PDB file of C-alpha atoms in Angstrom:
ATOM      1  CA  UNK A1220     -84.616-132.183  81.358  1.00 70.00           C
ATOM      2  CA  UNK A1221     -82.107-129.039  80.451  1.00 75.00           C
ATOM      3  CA  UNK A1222     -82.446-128.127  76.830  1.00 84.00           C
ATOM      4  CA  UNK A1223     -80.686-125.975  74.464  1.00 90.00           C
ATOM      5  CA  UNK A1224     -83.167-124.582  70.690  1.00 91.00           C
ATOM      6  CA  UNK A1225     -82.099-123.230  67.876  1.00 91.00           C
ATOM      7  CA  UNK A1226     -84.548-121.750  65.726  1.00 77.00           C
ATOM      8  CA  UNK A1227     -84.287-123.451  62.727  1.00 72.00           C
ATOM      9  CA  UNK A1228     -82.136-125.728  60.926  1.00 76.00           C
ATOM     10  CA  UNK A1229     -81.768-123.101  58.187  1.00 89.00           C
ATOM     11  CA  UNK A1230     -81.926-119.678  57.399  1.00 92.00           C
ATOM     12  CA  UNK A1231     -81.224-118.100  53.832  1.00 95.00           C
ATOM     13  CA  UNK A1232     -80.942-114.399  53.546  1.00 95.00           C
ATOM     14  CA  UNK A1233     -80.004-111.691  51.020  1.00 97.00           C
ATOM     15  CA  UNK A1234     -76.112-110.584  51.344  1.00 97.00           C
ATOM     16  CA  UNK A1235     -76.382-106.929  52.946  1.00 97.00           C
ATOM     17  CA  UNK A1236     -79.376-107.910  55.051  1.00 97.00           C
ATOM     18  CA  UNK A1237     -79.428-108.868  58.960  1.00 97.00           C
ATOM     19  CA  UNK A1238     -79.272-112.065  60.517  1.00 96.00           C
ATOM     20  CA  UNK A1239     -81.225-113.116  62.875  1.00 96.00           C
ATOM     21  CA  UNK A1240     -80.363-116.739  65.234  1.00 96.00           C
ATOM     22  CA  UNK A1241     -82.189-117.467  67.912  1.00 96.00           C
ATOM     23  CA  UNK A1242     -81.616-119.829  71.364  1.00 95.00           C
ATOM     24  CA  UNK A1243     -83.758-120.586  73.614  1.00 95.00           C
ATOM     25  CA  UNK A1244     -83.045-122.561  76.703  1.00 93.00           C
ATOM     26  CA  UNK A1245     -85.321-124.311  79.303  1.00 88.00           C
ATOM     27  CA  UNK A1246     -84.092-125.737  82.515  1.00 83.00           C
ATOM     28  CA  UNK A1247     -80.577-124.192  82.919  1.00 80.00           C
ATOM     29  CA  UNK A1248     -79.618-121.239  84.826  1.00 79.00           C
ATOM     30  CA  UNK A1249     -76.210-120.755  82.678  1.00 80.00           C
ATOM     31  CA  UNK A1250     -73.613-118.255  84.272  1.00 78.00           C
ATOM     32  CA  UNK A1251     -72.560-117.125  80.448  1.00 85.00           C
ATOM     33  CA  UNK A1252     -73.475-117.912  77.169  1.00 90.00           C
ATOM     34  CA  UNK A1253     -71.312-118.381  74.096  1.00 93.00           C
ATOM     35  CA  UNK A1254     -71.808-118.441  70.009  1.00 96.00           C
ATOM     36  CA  UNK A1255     -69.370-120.315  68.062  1.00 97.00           C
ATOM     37  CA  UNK A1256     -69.481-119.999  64.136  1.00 98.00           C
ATOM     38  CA  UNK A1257     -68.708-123.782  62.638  1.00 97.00           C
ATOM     39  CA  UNK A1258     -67.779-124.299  59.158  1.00 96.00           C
ATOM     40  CA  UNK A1259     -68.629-127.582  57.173  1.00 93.00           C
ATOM     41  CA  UNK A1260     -66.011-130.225  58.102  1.00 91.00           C
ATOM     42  CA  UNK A1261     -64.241-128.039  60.719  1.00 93.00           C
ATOM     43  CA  UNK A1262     -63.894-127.404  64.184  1.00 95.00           C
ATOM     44  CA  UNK A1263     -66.560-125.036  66.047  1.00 96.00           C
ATOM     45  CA  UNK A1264     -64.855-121.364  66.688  1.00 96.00           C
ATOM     46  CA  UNK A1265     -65.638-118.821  69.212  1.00 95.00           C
ATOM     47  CA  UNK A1266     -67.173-115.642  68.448  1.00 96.00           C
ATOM     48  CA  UNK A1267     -68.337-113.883  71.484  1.00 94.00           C
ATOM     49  CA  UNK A1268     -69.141-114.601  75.335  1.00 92.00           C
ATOM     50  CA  UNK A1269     -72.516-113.245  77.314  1.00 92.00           C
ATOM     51  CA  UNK A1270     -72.683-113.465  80.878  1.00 88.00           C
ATOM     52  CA  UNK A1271     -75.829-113.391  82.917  1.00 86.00           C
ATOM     53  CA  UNK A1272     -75.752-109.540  84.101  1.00 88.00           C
ATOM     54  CA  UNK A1273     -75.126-108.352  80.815  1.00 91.00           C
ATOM     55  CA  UNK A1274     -77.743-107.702  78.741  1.00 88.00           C
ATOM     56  CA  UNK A1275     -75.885-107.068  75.077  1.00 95.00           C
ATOM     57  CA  UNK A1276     -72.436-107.157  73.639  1.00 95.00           C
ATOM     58  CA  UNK A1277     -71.010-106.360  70.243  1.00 96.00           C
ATOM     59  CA  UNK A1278     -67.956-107.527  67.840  1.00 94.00           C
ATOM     60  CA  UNK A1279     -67.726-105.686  64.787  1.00 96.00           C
ATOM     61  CA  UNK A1280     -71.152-106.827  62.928  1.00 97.00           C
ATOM     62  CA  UNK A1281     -71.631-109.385  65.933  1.00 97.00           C
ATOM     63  CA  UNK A1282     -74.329-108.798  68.125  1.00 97.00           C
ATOM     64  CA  UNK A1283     -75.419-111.048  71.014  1.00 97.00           C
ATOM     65  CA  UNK A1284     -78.522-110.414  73.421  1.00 96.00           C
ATOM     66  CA  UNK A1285     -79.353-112.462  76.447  1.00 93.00           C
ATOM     67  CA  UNK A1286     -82.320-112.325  78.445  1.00 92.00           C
ATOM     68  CA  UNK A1287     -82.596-114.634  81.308  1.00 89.00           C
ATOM     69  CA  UNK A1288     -86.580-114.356  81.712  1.00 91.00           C
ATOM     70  CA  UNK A1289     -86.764-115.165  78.577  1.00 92.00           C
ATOM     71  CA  UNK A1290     -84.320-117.742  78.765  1.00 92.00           C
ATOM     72  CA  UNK A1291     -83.249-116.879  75.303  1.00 94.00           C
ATOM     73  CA  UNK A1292     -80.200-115.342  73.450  1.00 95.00           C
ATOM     74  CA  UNK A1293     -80.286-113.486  70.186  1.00 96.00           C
ATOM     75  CA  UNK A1294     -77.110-113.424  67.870  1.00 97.00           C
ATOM     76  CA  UNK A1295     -77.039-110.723  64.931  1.00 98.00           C
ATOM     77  CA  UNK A1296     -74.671-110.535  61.946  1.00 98.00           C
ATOM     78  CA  UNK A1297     -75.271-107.195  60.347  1.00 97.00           C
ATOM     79  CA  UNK A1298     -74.653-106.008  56.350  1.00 97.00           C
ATOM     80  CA  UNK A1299     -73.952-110.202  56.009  1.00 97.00           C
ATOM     81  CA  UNK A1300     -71.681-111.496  53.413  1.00 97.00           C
ATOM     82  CA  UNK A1301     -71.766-114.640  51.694  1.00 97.00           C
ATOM     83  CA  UNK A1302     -69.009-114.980  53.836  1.00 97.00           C
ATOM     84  CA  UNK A1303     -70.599-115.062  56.579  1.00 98.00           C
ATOM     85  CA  UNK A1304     -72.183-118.395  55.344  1.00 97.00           C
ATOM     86  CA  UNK A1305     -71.800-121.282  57.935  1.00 97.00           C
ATOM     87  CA  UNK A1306     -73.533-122.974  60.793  1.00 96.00           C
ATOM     88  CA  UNK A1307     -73.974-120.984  63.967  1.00 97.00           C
ATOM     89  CA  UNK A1308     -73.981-122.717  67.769  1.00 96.00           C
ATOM     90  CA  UNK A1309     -74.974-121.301  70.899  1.00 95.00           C
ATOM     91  CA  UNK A1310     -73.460-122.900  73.620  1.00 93.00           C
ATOM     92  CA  UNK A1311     -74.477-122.733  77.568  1.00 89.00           C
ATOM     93  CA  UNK A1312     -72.104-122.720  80.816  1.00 76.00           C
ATOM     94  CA  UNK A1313     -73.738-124.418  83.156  1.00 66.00           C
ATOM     95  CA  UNK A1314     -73.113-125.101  86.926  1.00 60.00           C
ATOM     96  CA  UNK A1315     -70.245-127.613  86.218  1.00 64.00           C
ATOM     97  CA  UNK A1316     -68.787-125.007  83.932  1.00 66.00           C
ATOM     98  CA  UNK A1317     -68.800-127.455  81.225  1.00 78.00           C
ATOM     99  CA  UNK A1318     -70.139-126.434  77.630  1.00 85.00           C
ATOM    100  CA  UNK A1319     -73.434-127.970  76.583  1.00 88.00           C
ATOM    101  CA  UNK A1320     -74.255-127.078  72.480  1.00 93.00           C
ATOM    102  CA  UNK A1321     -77.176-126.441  70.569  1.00 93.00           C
ATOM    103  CA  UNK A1322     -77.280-128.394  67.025  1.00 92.00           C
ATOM    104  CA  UNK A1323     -76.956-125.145  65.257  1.00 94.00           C
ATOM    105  CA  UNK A1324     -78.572-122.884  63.005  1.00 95.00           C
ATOM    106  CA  UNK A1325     -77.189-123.198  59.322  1.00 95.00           C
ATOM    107  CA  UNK A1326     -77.036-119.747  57.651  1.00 96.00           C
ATOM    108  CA  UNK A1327     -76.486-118.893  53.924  1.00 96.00           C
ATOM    109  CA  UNK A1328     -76.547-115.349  52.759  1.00 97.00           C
ATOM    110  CA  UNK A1329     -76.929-115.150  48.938  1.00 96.00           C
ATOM    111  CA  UNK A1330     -74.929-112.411  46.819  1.00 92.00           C
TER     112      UNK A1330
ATOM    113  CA  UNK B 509     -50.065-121.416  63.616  1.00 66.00           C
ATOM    114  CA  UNK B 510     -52.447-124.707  64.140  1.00 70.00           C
ATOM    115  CA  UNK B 511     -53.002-124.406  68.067  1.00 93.00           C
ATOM    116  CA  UNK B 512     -55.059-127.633  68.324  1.00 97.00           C
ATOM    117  CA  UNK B 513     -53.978-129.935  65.888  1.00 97.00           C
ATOM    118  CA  UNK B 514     -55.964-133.343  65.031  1.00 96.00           C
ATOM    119  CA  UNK B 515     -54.459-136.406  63.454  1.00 89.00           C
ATOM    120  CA  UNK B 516     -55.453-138.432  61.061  1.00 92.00           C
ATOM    121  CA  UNK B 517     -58.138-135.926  59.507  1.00 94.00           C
ATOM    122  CA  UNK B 518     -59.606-138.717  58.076  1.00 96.00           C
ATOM    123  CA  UNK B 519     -59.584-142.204  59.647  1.00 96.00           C
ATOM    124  CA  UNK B 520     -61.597-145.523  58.357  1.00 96.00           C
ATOM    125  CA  UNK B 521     -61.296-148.607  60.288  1.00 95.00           C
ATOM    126  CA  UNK B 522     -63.289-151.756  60.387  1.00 96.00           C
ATOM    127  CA  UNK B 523     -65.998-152.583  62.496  1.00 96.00           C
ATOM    128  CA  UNK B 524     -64.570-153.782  65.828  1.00 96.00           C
ATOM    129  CA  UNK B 525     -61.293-152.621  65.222  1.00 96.00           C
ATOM    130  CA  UNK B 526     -59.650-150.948  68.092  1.00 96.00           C
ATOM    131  CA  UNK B 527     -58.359-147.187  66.890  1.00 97.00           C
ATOM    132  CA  UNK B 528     -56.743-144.252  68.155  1.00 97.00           C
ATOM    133  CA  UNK B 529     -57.374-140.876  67.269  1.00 97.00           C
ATOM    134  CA  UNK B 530     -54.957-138.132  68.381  1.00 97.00           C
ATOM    135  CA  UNK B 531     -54.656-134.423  69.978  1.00 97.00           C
ATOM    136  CA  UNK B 532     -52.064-132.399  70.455  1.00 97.00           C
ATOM    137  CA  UNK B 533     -52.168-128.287  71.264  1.00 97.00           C
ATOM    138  CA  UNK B 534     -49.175-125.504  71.597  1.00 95.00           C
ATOM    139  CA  UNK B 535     -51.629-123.815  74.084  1.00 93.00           C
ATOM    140  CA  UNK B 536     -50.347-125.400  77.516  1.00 92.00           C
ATOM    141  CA  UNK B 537     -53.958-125.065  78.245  1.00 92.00           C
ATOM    142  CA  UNK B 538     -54.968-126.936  81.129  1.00 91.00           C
ATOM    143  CA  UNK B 539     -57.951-128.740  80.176  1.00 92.00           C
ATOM    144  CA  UNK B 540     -58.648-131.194  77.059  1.00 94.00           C
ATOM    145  CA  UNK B 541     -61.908-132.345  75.842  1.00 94.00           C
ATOM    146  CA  UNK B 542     -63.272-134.799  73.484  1.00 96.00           C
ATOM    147  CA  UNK B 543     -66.509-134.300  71.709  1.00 96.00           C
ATOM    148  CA  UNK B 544     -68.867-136.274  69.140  1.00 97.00           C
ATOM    149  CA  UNK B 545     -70.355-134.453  66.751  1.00 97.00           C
ATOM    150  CA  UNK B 546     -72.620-136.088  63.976  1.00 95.00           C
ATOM    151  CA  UNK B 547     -74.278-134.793  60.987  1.00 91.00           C
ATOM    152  CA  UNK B 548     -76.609-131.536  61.947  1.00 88.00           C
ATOM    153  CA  UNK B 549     -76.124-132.534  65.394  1.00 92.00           C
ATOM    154  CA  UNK B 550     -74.628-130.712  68.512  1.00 93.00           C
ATOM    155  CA  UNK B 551     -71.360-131.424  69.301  1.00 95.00           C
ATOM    156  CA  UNK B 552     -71.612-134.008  72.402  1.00 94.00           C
ATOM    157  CA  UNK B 553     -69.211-133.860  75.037  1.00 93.00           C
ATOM    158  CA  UNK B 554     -67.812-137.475  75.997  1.00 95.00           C
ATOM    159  CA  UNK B 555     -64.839-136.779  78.781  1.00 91.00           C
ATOM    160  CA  UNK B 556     -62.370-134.071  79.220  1.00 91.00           C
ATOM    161  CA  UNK B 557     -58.762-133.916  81.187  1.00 93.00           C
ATOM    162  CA  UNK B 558     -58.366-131.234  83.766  1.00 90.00           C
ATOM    163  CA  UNK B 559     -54.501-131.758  84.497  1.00 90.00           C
ATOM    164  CA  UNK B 560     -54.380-135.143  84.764  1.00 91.00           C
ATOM    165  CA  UNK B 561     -57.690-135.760  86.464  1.00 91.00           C
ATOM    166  CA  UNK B 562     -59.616-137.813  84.324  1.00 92.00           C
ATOM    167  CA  UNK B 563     -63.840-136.255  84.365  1.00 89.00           C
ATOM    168  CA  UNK B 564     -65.927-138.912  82.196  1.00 90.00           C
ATOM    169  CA  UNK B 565     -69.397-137.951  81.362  1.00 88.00           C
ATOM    170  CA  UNK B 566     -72.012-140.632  82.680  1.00 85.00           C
ATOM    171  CA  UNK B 567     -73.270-141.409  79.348  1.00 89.00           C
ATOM    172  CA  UNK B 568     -70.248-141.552  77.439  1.00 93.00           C
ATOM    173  CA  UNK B 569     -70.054-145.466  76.704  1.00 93.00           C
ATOM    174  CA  UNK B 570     -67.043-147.761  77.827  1.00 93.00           C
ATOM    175  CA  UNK B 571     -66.163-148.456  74.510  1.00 95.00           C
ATOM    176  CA  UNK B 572     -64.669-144.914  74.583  1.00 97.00           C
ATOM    177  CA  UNK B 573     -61.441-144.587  76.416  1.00 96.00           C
ATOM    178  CA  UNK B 574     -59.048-141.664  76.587  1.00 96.00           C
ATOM    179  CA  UNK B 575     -55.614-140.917  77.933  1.00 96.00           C
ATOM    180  CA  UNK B 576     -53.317-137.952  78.630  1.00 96.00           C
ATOM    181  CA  UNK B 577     -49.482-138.538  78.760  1.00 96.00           C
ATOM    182  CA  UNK B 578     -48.795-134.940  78.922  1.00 95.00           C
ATOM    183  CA  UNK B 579     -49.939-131.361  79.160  1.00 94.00           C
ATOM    184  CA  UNK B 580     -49.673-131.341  75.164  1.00 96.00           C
ATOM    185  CA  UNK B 581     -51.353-134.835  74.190  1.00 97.00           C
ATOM    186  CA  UNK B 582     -54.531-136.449  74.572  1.00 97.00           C
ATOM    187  CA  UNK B 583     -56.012-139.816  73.014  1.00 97.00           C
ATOM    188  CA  UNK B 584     -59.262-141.266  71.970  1.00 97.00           C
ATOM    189  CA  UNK B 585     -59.196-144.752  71.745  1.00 97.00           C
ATOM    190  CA  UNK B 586     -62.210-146.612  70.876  1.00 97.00           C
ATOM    191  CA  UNK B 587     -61.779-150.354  71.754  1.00 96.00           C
ATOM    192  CA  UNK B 588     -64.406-152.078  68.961  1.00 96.00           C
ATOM    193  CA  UNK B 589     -65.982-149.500  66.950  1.00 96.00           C
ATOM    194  CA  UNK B 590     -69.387-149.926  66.310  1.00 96.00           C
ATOM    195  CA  UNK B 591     -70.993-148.183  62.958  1.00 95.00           C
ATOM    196  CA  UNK B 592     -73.084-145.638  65.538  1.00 95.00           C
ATOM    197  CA  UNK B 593     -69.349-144.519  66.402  1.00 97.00           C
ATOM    198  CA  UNK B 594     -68.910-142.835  62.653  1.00 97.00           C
ATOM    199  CA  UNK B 595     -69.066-139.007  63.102  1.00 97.00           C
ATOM    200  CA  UNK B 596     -66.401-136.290  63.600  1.00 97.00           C
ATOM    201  CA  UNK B 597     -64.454-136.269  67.029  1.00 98.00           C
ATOM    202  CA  UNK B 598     -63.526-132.954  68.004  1.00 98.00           C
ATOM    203  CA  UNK B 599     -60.784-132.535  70.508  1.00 97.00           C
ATOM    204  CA  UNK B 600     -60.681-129.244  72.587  1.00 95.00           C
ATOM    205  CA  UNK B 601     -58.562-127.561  74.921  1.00 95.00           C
ATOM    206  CA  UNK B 602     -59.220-124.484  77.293  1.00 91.00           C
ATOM    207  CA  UNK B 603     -57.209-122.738  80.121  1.00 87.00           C
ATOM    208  CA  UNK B 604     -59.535-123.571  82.989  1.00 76.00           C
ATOM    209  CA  UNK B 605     -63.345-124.495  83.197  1.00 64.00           C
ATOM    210  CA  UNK B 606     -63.431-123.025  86.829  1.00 66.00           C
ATOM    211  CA  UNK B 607     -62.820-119.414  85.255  1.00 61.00           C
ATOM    212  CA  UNK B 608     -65.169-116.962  84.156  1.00 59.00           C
ATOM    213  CA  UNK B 609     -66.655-117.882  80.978  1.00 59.00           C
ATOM    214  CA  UNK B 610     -63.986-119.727  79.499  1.00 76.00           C
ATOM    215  CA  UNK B 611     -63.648-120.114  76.380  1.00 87.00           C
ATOM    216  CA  UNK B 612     -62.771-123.620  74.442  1.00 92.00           C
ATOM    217  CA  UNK B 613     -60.388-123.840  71.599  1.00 94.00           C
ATOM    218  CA  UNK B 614     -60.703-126.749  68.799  1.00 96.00           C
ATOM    219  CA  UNK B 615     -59.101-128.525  67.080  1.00 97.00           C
ATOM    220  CA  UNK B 616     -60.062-129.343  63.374  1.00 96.00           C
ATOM    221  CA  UNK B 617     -61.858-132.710  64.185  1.00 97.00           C
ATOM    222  CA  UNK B 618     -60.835-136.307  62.827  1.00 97.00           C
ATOM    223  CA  UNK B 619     -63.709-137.563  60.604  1.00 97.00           C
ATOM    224  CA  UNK B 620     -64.056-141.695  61.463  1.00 97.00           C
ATOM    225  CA  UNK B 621     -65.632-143.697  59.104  1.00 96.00           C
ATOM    226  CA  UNK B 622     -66.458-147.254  60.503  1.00 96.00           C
ATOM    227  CA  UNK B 623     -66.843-150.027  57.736  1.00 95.00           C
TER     228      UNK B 623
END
């Protein structure tokens, strides 16, 4: 059955450091791949789009990676913030170009 | 300016009482989705509204209904609300799944509490 990991639930680092998120997929070949930042009690927003022939993109600190042998996607945040604090989903496009979410990654940064 | 807009924020109801949570969006996107999202959990996708044609997903139960009046609106009505239906519906709208990568706006989410 398709399936969409996140790393880990949780991830605390030091403000100034670089964050790490991981998502691996099994079973999908998804055309793109998108991050969404999602704060407690709100609404998931976008951050930035992969497709499948790309291999990196950036946005400001934002970096994702996507390697389709791998079947994984790497998002950075670089010099974090405390504001940067929130939960972090990777979502995949599949075939019926419908969205399919992972249950997040949950990142603090402490000042 | 809210773009998707969710009403109530907040909604309690009783257990097996029908209730209707509401969408609206200033986008004239074409597309409107509803998703489930519980505590820690991925957001779930139950049906979405391309125009007017209705796409359910095949395990979305049929105590979840949804309607579409006009390009601006969408509903959620859940006929008899179990307490497995408390979580956060999420409504979202996009300009068209069929494009490249497309990208899906939301709304704030309406948290239902079933008692």
């Amino acid at each position: 059955s398709q399936k969409i990991e996140q790393n880990s639930e949780a991830l605390n680092i030091q403000e100034g450091k670089t964050a790490t998120l991981t998502c691996n997929y099994t079973n999908y070949s998804p055309a793109y791949l998108q991050w969404y930042r999602q704060d407690p009690g709100r609404g998931p927003v976008f951050l930035l789009l992969i497709r499948e022939n790309e291999k990196e993109k950036r946005k400001e600190r934002l970096k994702v990676t996507f390697d389709t042998t791998l079947k994984q996607s790497l998002f950075h945040i670089t010099a974090s913030q405390p504001a940067d604090s929130a939960t972090y989903l990777c979502a995949l496009v599949g075939s019926a170009r419908q969205l399919t979410f992972g249950s997040g990654t949950q990142l603090t940064v402490l000042p | 300016d809210a773009m998707v807009i969710q009403n109530p924020r907040y909604q309690v109801t009783q257990f097996g009482k029908p209730v209707t949570l509401s969408c609206s969006q200033t986008l004239n996107h074409n597309v409107m989705y509803w998703y489930q999202q519980k505590s820690s959990q991925a957001p779930k996708l139950l049906f979405h509204y391309y125009d007017k044609d209705f796409n359910n997903e095949a395990d979305t139960p049929d105590n979840f209904q949804s309607r579409r009046p006009n390009t601006s609106f969408c509903f959620l009505d859940i006929r008899s609300p179990g307490l497995g239906d408390a979580a956060m519906y999420l409504c979202a709208t996009s300009r068209d799944p069929r494009g490249e990568g497309e990208t899906q706006y939301f709304g704030p989410g309406t948290r239902l509490l079933v008692l």
